[in-house]
Short mmCIF file of C-alpha atoms and ligand atoms in Angstrom, two decimals:
data_model
loop_
_atom_site.label_atom_id
_atom_site.label_comp_id
_atom_site.label_asym_id
_atom_site.label_seq_id
_atom_site.Cartn_x
_atom_site.Cartn_y
_atom_site.Cartn_z
CA MET A 4 26.19 -19.88 84.36
CA ALA A 5 23.61 -17.61 82.93
CA SER A 6 20.94 -19.12 85.16
CA ILE A 7 23.09 -18.80 88.38
CA LEU A 8 23.91 -15.24 87.63
CA SER A 9 20.25 -14.64 86.68
CA LEU A 10 19.13 -16.11 90.00
CA GLY A 11 21.35 -13.44 91.77
CA LEU A 12 20.12 -10.69 89.38
CA GLY A 13 16.41 -11.78 89.89
CA VAL A 14 16.52 -11.54 93.78
CA LEU A 15 18.42 -8.08 93.54
CA PHE A 16 16.13 -6.82 90.91
CA THR A 17 13.12 -7.89 92.86
CA ILE A 18 14.37 -6.04 95.75
CA GLU A 19 14.74 -3.00 93.42
CA ILE A 20 11.03 -3.22 92.22
CA VAL A 21 9.68 -3.40 95.42
CA THR A 22 11.78 -0.88 97.42
CA GLY A 23 11.64 1.46 94.32
CA TYR A 24 7.88 1.30 94.31
CA LEU A 25 7.73 1.82 98.14
CA SER A 26 9.92 4.77 97.55
CA TYR A 27 7.66 6.12 95.10
CA VAL A 28 4.68 5.68 97.57
CA ALA A 29 6.68 7.16 100.40
CA TYR A 30 7.48 10.34 98.37
CA ALA A 31 3.56 10.59 97.64
CA PRO A 32 4.76 12.05 94.23
CA THR A 33 1.38 12.79 92.84
CA ILE A 34 0.18 15.31 95.25
CA GLY A 35 0.77 19.10 94.62
CA ALA A 36 4.33 20.23 94.97
CA ASN A 37 5.75 16.47 95.29
CA ASP A 38 4.43 15.70 91.85
CA VAL A 39 7.84 15.03 90.40
CA ALA A 40 6.79 12.13 88.18
CA GLY A 41 3.99 13.54 86.29
CA GLY A 42 0.20 13.18 87.46
CA GLY A 43 -1.86 10.20 88.35
CA PRO A 44 -4.13 9.17 91.03
CA ASP A 45 -4.23 11.36 94.10
CA GLU A 46 -3.77 8.26 96.47
CA VAL A 47 -1.15 5.69 95.78
CA LEU A 48 -1.61 2.17 96.47
CA PHE A 49 -5.11 1.77 97.59
CA GLY A 50 -5.40 5.01 99.57
CA TRP A 51 -2.31 3.94 101.61
CA THR A 52 0.28 6.61 101.81
CA TRP A 53 3.19 5.90 104.17
CA PHE A 54 3.71 5.43 107.88
CA THR A 55 5.31 7.49 110.48
CA GLU A 56 6.38 4.58 112.55
CA PRO A 57 9.02 3.16 112.87
CA ALA A 58 11.04 6.31 112.37
CA TRP A 59 13.72 4.21 110.47
CA LEU A 60 11.40 2.85 107.74
CA TYR A 61 12.23 4.88 104.76
CA GLY A 62 16.03 4.68 105.46
CA LEU A 63 15.82 0.87 105.55
CA ASN A 64 13.75 0.85 102.37
CA GLN A 65 16.26 3.24 100.64
CA SER A 66 19.39 1.51 101.94
CA LEU A 67 18.06 -1.76 100.49
CA HIS A 68 17.47 0.01 97.26
CA VAL A 69 20.80 1.48 96.87
CA LEU A 70 22.80 -1.54 98.24
CA ALA A 71 20.95 -3.90 95.99
CA GLY A 72 21.49 -1.78 92.87
CA VAL A 73 25.21 -1.50 93.59
CA ALA A 74 25.47 -5.30 94.24
CA ALA A 75 23.86 -5.97 91.02
CA ILE A 76 26.58 -4.00 89.04
CA PRO A 77 29.18 -6.75 88.71
CA ILE A 78 26.63 -9.47 88.43
CA LEU A 79 24.98 -7.55 85.56
CA ALA A 80 28.21 -7.22 83.76
CA ALA A 81 29.09 -10.82 84.14
CA LYS A 82 25.70 -11.88 82.94
CA LEU A 83 26.04 -9.66 79.77
CA TRP A 84 29.42 -11.33 79.28
CA VAL A 85 28.01 -14.83 79.56
CA VAL A 86 25.36 -14.20 77.23
CA MET A 87 27.37 -12.19 74.76
CA PRO A 88 27.39 -14.96 71.78
CA LYS A 89 23.44 -14.23 71.76
CA PHE A 90 24.31 -10.63 70.77
CA TYR A 91 25.97 -11.49 67.48
CA ALA A 92 24.03 -14.64 66.62
CA TRP A 93 23.24 -14.75 63.08
CA PRO A 94 20.84 -14.34 61.18
CA PRO A 95 19.65 -11.52 63.65
CA ALA A 96 15.97 -12.42 63.13
CA ARG A 97 15.01 -16.05 62.77
CA SER A 98 11.32 -15.71 63.43
CA VAL A 99 8.63 -13.23 64.85
CA ALA A 100 9.24 -14.97 68.18
CA ASP A 101 12.85 -14.44 68.00
CA VAL A 102 12.59 -10.66 67.24
CA LEU A 103 10.17 -10.24 70.19
CA GLU A 104 12.64 -11.84 72.35
CA ARG A 105 15.46 -9.88 71.10
CA GLY A 106 13.51 -6.74 71.73
CA THR A 107 12.74 -7.59 75.39
CA TYR A 108 16.64 -8.01 75.68
CA ALA A 109 17.12 -4.61 74.32
CA LEU A 110 14.62 -3.13 76.61
CA LEU A 111 15.62 -5.14 79.71
CA ILE A 112 19.45 -4.62 79.14
CA GLY A 113 18.98 -0.91 78.16
CA SER A 114 16.78 -0.02 81.07
CA SER A 115 18.78 -1.95 83.58
CA ILE A 116 22.00 -0.28 82.66
CA PHE A 117 20.13 3.04 82.51
CA LEU A 118 18.55 2.72 86.08
CA VAL A 119 21.76 1.37 87.71
CA PHE A 120 23.87 4.23 86.33
CA THR A 121 21.44 6.94 86.94
CA GLY A 122 20.96 5.86 90.41
CA LEU A 123 24.78 5.83 90.88
CA PHE A 124 25.29 9.04 89.23
CA ASN A 125 22.62 10.51 91.40
CA ILE A 126 24.18 9.36 94.70
CA ALA A 127 27.63 10.62 93.43
CA TYR A 128 26.12 13.84 92.34
CA TRP A 129 27.89 13.36 89.04
CA TYR A 130 25.89 14.78 86.17
CA PRO A 131 27.84 16.13 83.26
CA TRP A 132 24.61 17.63 81.90
CA SER A 133 21.42 19.02 83.49
CA PHE A 134 19.15 15.96 84.13
CA GLY A 135 15.77 15.20 85.71
CA PHE A 136 16.74 12.09 87.66
CA VAL A 137 13.40 11.49 89.40
CA GLN A 138 11.48 11.53 86.12
CA ALA A 139 14.01 9.52 84.13
CA HIS A 140 14.45 6.93 86.73
CA PHE A 141 10.71 6.72 87.25
CA TYR A 142 9.74 6.01 83.39
CA ALA A 143 12.88 3.79 82.83
CA ALA A 144 11.73 1.76 85.90
CA TRP A 145 8.27 1.09 84.20
CA VAL A 146 10.23 0.05 81.02
CA PHE A 147 12.38 -2.10 82.95
CA LEU A 148 9.36 -3.84 84.97
CA GLY A 149 7.52 -4.78 81.66
CA ALA A 150 10.91 -6.09 80.01
CA PHE A 151 11.84 -7.83 83.27
CA LEU A 152 8.39 -9.74 83.54
CA GLY A 153 8.49 -10.58 79.87
CA HIS A 154 12.07 -11.92 80.14
CA LEU A 155 10.98 -13.88 83.11
CA VAL A 156 8.02 -15.52 81.43
CA ILE A 157 10.23 -16.50 78.34
CA LYS A 158 13.44 -17.57 80.25
CA PHE A 159 12.21 -19.12 83.56
CA PRO A 160 11.62 -22.47 81.93
CA VAL A 161 15.13 -22.45 80.54
CA MET A 162 16.57 -21.54 84.06
CA ARG A 163 14.24 -24.16 85.62
CA ARG A 164 15.55 -26.88 83.13
CA ALA A 165 19.25 -25.93 83.75
CA PHE A 166 18.73 -26.37 87.65
CA ARG A 167 16.76 -29.48 87.06
CA GLU A 168 19.49 -31.07 84.80
CA ARG A 169 22.73 -29.61 86.35
CA GLY A 170 21.64 -28.91 89.98
CA VAL A 171 22.06 -25.34 91.26
CA LEU A 172 25.37 -25.70 93.18
CA ARG A 173 26.76 -28.86 91.50
CA PRO A 174 28.50 -27.04 88.74
CA LEU A 175 30.29 -24.87 91.30
CA ARG A 176 31.99 -27.85 92.97
CA GLU A 177 34.16 -28.50 89.68
CA ASP A 178 37.63 -27.05 89.62
CA LEU A 179 39.25 -25.73 86.37
CA ALA A 180 40.46 -29.23 85.31
CA ALA A 181 37.09 -30.67 85.76
CA THR A 182 35.19 -27.65 84.13
CA GLU A 183 33.37 -28.78 80.85
CA PRO A 184 31.67 -26.55 78.39
CA GLU A 185 27.88 -26.49 78.12
CA PRO A 186 26.53 -28.56 75.45
CA TYR A 187 25.47 -26.59 72.55
CA ASP A 188 21.73 -25.53 72.50
CA GLU A 189 19.94 -22.99 70.51
CA ASP A 190 17.89 -22.04 73.43
CA THR A 191 20.81 -21.14 75.61
CA SER A 192 23.96 -19.02 75.26
CA ALA A 193 26.29 -22.07 74.99
CA PRO A 194 28.44 -21.60 71.92
CA LEU A 195 28.80 -24.07 69.09
CA GLU A 196 32.76 -24.31 69.23
CA PRO A 197 33.80 -23.04 72.80
CA ASP A 198 37.31 -22.56 73.53
CA PRO A 199 39.02 -24.27 76.45
CA PRO A 200 37.79 -22.84 79.70
CA THR A 201 40.14 -20.31 81.52
CA ILE A 202 38.20 -20.18 84.58
CA SER A 203 35.97 -22.62 86.76
CA ARG A 204 32.22 -21.74 87.32
CA ARG A 205 32.85 -21.24 90.91
CA GLY A 206 35.94 -18.96 90.08
CA LEU A 207 33.65 -16.74 87.97
CA VAL A 208 31.01 -16.74 90.73
CA GLY A 209 33.62 -15.97 93.36
CA VAL A 210 35.07 -13.07 91.39
CA VAL A 211 31.72 -11.54 90.72
CA GLY A 212 30.25 -12.18 94.31
CA GLY A 213 33.53 -10.86 95.66
CA ALA A 214 33.35 -7.77 93.53
CA SER A 215 29.58 -7.19 94.72
CA ALA A 216 30.58 -7.59 98.31
CA VAL A 217 33.37 -5.25 98.13
CA MET A 218 31.13 -2.51 96.40
CA VAL A 219 28.46 -2.92 99.04
CA GLY A 220 31.09 -2.94 101.80
CA LEU A 221 32.51 0.52 100.47
CA ILE A 222 28.96 2.07 100.62
CA ALA A 223 26.91 0.35 103.49
CA GLY A 224 28.60 2.69 106.12
CA GLN A 225 26.37 5.65 104.90
CA SER A 226 23.21 3.69 105.90
CA ILE A 227 24.60 2.13 109.17
CA GLY A 228 26.22 5.30 110.41
CA GLY A 229 28.57 5.67 113.45
CA TRP A 230 32.11 4.90 112.86
CA THR A 231 31.27 2.91 109.81
CA ARG A 232 30.35 6.07 108.01
CA SER A 233 34.06 6.80 107.36
CA THR A 234 34.28 3.37 105.51
CA ALA A 235 31.76 4.39 102.95
CA LEU A 236 34.47 5.36 100.43
CA LEU A 237 31.90 5.28 97.59
CA ALA A 238 29.47 7.71 99.29
CA PRO A 239 30.63 11.25 99.06
CA ARG A 240 28.39 12.73 101.68
CA GLY A 241 30.50 13.78 104.76
CA GLN A 242 33.72 12.56 103.10
CA ASP A 243 34.10 15.05 100.26
CA PRO A 244 35.06 18.61 101.03
CA ALA A 245 32.30 19.78 98.83
CA PHE A 246 30.01 18.34 101.54
CA PRO A 247 31.17 19.93 104.69
CA LEU A 248 30.01 18.89 108.23
CA SER A 249 28.02 21.31 110.32
CA GLN A 250 27.42 20.93 114.00
CA GLY A 251 29.43 17.55 113.65
CA PHE A 252 27.10 16.00 111.12
CA GLN A 253 26.97 16.06 107.19
CA VAL A 254 24.92 18.41 105.14
CA ASN A 255 23.51 17.72 101.72
CA GLN A 256 22.28 20.86 100.62
CA THR A 257 24.21 23.71 102.21
CA ALA A 258 22.71 27.32 102.61
CA ALA A 259 25.15 28.67 99.99
CA LYS A 260 23.93 26.12 97.49
CA ALA A 261 20.28 26.81 98.30
CA GLN A 262 21.10 30.73 97.93
CA ILE A 263 20.02 31.33 101.40
CA THR A 264 21.14 34.94 102.23
CA PRO A 265 21.31 36.36 105.77
CA ASP A 266 18.53 38.76 105.15
CA LEU A 267 16.05 36.02 104.18
CA VAL A 268 16.56 34.45 107.77
CA GLY A 269 17.63 37.33 109.82
CA ASP A 270 15.69 39.42 112.55
CA ASP A 271 12.88 40.06 110.18
CA TRP A 272 12.26 36.34 109.59
CA ARG A 273 8.65 35.49 110.68
CA LEU A 274 6.97 31.88 110.40
CA ALA A 275 3.49 32.49 108.62
CA VAL A 276 0.98 29.81 109.82
CA VAL A 277 -2.13 29.85 107.79
CA GLY A 278 -5.20 27.86 108.47
CA ARG A 279 -8.69 29.14 109.61
CA GLU A 280 -6.69 32.00 110.90
CA ARG A 281 -3.36 33.57 109.83
CA LEU A 282 -0.69 34.29 112.18
CA GLU A 283 2.98 35.36 112.14
CA LEU A 284 5.44 34.11 114.71
CA THR A 285 8.96 35.18 115.56
CA ARG A 286 11.63 32.71 116.60
CA GLN A 287 11.35 33.99 120.15
CA GLU A 288 7.64 33.24 120.26
CA LEU A 289 8.10 29.57 118.74
CA LEU A 290 10.91 29.09 121.45
CA ALA A 291 8.31 30.22 124.12
CA MET A 292 5.75 27.44 123.10
CA PRO A 293 6.05 23.93 124.50
CA GLN A 294 9.17 22.44 123.20
CA HIS A 295 9.48 18.57 122.30
CA THR A 296 12.52 16.59 121.81
CA GLU A 297 12.88 13.50 119.40
CA ASP A 298 15.43 11.35 117.88
CA ILE A 299 14.61 11.50 114.03
CA PRO A 300 16.75 10.39 111.17
CA ILE A 301 17.26 12.18 108.01
CA GLN A 302 16.83 9.54 105.33
CA CYS A 303 17.74 10.42 101.97
CA VAL A 304 16.64 8.82 98.89
CA GLU A 305 20.36 8.53 98.18
CA GLY A 306 20.37 5.88 100.80
CA TRP A 307 22.29 7.51 103.55
CA VAL A 308 20.89 7.79 107.16
CA SER A 309 21.74 10.43 109.78
CA TRP A 310 20.39 10.26 113.30
CA GLN A 311 20.07 13.44 115.39
CA THR A 312 18.09 14.68 118.09
CA TRP A 313 15.95 17.56 117.38
CA THR A 314 14.06 20.05 119.64
CA GLY A 315 11.14 22.22 118.41
CA VAL A 316 7.28 22.84 118.34
CA ARG A 317 4.76 19.90 117.39
CA LEU A 318 3.47 20.60 113.80
CA ARG A 319 -0.07 19.74 115.23
CA ASP A 320 0.24 22.63 117.91
CA LEU A 321 0.89 25.09 115.17
CA ALA A 322 -2.27 23.78 113.25
CA ARG A 323 -4.37 24.32 116.22
CA MET A 324 -2.96 27.79 116.86
CA ALA A 325 -4.18 28.69 113.31
CA GLY A 326 -7.56 27.38 114.30
CA VAL A 327 -7.21 24.00 112.39
CA THR A 328 -8.22 20.95 114.75
CA ASP A 329 -8.80 18.40 111.92
CA PRO A 330 -5.80 19.09 109.68
CA ASP A 331 -5.72 17.08 106.34
CA GLU A 332 -2.88 18.48 104.61
CA LEU A 333 0.20 20.75 105.39
CA PHE A 334 1.91 22.82 102.63
CA VAL A 335 5.33 23.75 103.61
CA GLU A 336 7.21 26.43 102.02
CA SER A 337 10.89 27.46 102.49
CA VAL A 338 12.16 31.09 102.01
CA GLN A 339 14.70 29.36 99.50
CA PRO A 340 14.36 31.37 96.26
CA ALA A 341 14.18 28.24 94.11
CA GLY A 342 14.79 24.54 93.91
CA ALA A 343 13.01 21.34 93.52
CA PHE A 344 12.82 20.82 97.43
CA ASP A 345 11.81 24.42 98.33
CA ASP A 346 8.34 23.33 99.30
CA VAL A 347 6.49 19.93 100.17
CA VAL A 348 3.11 18.68 100.81
CA LEU A 349 2.50 16.48 104.07
CA ARG A 350 -0.48 14.47 104.49
CA GLY A 351 -2.22 12.72 107.17
CA SER A 352 -0.08 11.32 110.19
CA ARG A 353 3.00 12.97 108.57
CA ALA A 354 1.73 16.34 109.62
CA THR A 355 -0.11 15.39 112.91
CA ASP A 356 2.09 12.73 114.54
CA PRO A 357 3.20 13.97 117.96
CA GLN A 358 6.80 13.24 116.73
CA SER A 359 6.37 15.56 113.83
CA LEU A 360 8.22 18.69 114.70
CA LEU A 361 9.17 22.23 113.47
CA ALA A 362 12.68 21.96 114.65
CA LEU A 363 14.48 25.00 116.09
CA LYS A 364 17.39 23.00 117.76
CA VAL A 365 19.61 20.02 117.01
CA ASN A 366 21.59 18.08 119.64
CA GLY A 367 20.75 20.92 122.05
CA GLU A 368 22.16 23.72 119.88
CA GLU A 369 20.54 26.32 117.75
CA LEU A 370 20.26 25.03 114.18
CA SER A 371 23.15 26.21 112.09
CA LEU A 372 22.29 27.99 108.68
CA ASP A 373 23.39 24.88 106.85
CA HIS A 374 21.04 22.75 108.92
CA GLY A 375 18.02 24.85 108.20
CA TYR A 376 17.97 27.99 110.65
CA PRO A 377 15.62 29.38 111.69
CA ALA A 378 13.30 26.47 111.40
CA ARG A 379 13.31 22.96 109.76
CA ILE A 380 10.69 20.50 109.36
CA MET A 381 11.54 17.02 110.99
CA ILE A 382 9.21 14.12 110.46
CA PRO A 383 9.82 10.56 111.30
CA ALA A 384 9.85 7.71 108.67
CA SER A 385 9.86 9.93 105.72
CA PRO A 386 12.36 10.87 102.95
CA GLY A 387 14.67 13.65 103.37
CA VAL A 388 12.81 15.66 100.69
CA HIS A 389 10.13 16.08 103.26
CA GLN A 390 12.24 17.57 105.84
CA THR A 391 12.27 21.12 104.52
CA LYS A 392 14.97 23.51 105.82
CA TRP A 393 14.57 27.27 106.16
CA VAL A 394 10.72 27.09 106.45
CA GLY A 395 8.93 30.27 105.99
CA ARG A 396 5.30 29.43 105.83
CA LEU A 397 2.99 26.59 106.88
CA THR A 398 -0.41 26.36 105.25
CA TRP A 399 -2.88 24.05 106.81
CA ARG A 400 -5.89 22.49 104.91
CA PRO A 401 -8.51 21.36 107.12
CA SER A 402 -10.35 18.03 106.35
N1 LIG B 509 14.81 24.10 101.80
C1 LIG B 509 15.29 22.86 101.56
N2 LIG B 509 15.00 21.84 102.31
C2 LIG B 509 15.58 20.61 102.01
C3 LIG B 509 16.40 20.32 100.91
C4 LIG B 509 16.52 21.56 99.98
O1 LIG B 509 17.07 21.33 98.94
N3 LIG B 509 15.88 22.76 100.36
N4 LIG B 509 16.90 19.19 100.52
C5 LIG B 509 15.98 18.10 101.17
C6 LIG B 509 16.62 16.68 101.13
S1 LIG B 509 16.48 15.75 99.60
C7 LIG B 509 17.35 16.06 102.15
S2 LIG B 509 17.93 14.42 101.95
C8 LIG B 509 17.46 16.66 103.39
C9 LIG B 509 19.07 16.63 103.69
O2 LIG B 509 19.22 17.49 104.77
P1 LIG B 509 20.68 18.18 105.05
O3 LIG B 509 20.81 19.05 103.66
O4 LIG B 509 20.59 18.88 106.14
O5 LIG B 509 21.74 17.07 104.74
O6 LIG B 509 16.92 18.01 103.56
C10 LIG B 509 15.86 18.38 102.72
N5 LIG B 509 15.46 19.57 102.85
MO1 LIG B 510 17.45 13.88 99.81
#
């Protein structure tokens, strides 16, 4: 039982590790203002940052991350239940190897519960305390990775032996009457004097797998979009009155929450564009420039995706206007008085892709204040945190 549940968890946790790391790369967290997880090399992963194509790339990554994490919750609970006898095995330390093994359990169980629940609380916007999610989730992930690899080295042979001797699916064919307890073995969690079984192995796998499927089914709509969005009862965005719709689609960060007052974005608003030259543009002047229209999704780290059609000026046209023909990096600042996402650094193709816009309109209408009026960054394939709203200044660094 422990081996079958571990196989499921192993697959889901591997998805978490890969998509979690890719999300970290996509965030490009070690550059300037995006440095949310404390220093490190300037280029993540062999100089590779992230792509701008296909446009849905980050949303796919993040949907997998959130869905696999949600799917893991019932399996994790069942796994802990199955190995429970191990927790109160006595004496608590039989040998140095035993202490080390138990140490990896403590780290593995602690970090996986911590990661799953901080992730869940983050997408539910539920923290009863002030909490640095990105840092906490990031560092706990490294603890988890170490403990996971250690656990794999120690336990993989046990799992392989179980599957060799018993088969992977064979134990699932037995009904309750045919269900026999595991023979006692010091290396496994099989107890010395088991009670008679109350559920078959396939019954347990069915309940746990069913619970995972229901939870995934209740959140997947936030990633798929369209009419399925209304089935995402576990995702608050666009469902909860605290997250109103504007112009027919959901808003994560409202103007009110970001403390955007009308005087910050009124007639006095100017877009400062700084490069080799410095200029200030009114919204009228921006609207007079060549306009481009692109379908670009907002893809939040929380796993939701929202495709809309955005119209505005190309970021690279603005670079050229400021005398920068070879842009390397763009620093975007919002007029928002404070907040973790009030500025962002965009590098390479993110800033220069022909699809990367300073959007002035959405779905043919002027941006609403909640969607970032007067102007908002819209770049493809990137996390929502890069799509800064209420932009006030663009600073180009030539290469
Ligand atoms: N100025 C500013 N822009 C911002 C944010 C913010 O808090 N302030 N949040 C970002 C995040 S995390 C996401 S996912 C998207 C969400 O877009 P929405 O608030 O329009 O739903 O906006 C991004 N742009
Ligand atoms: Mo976000």
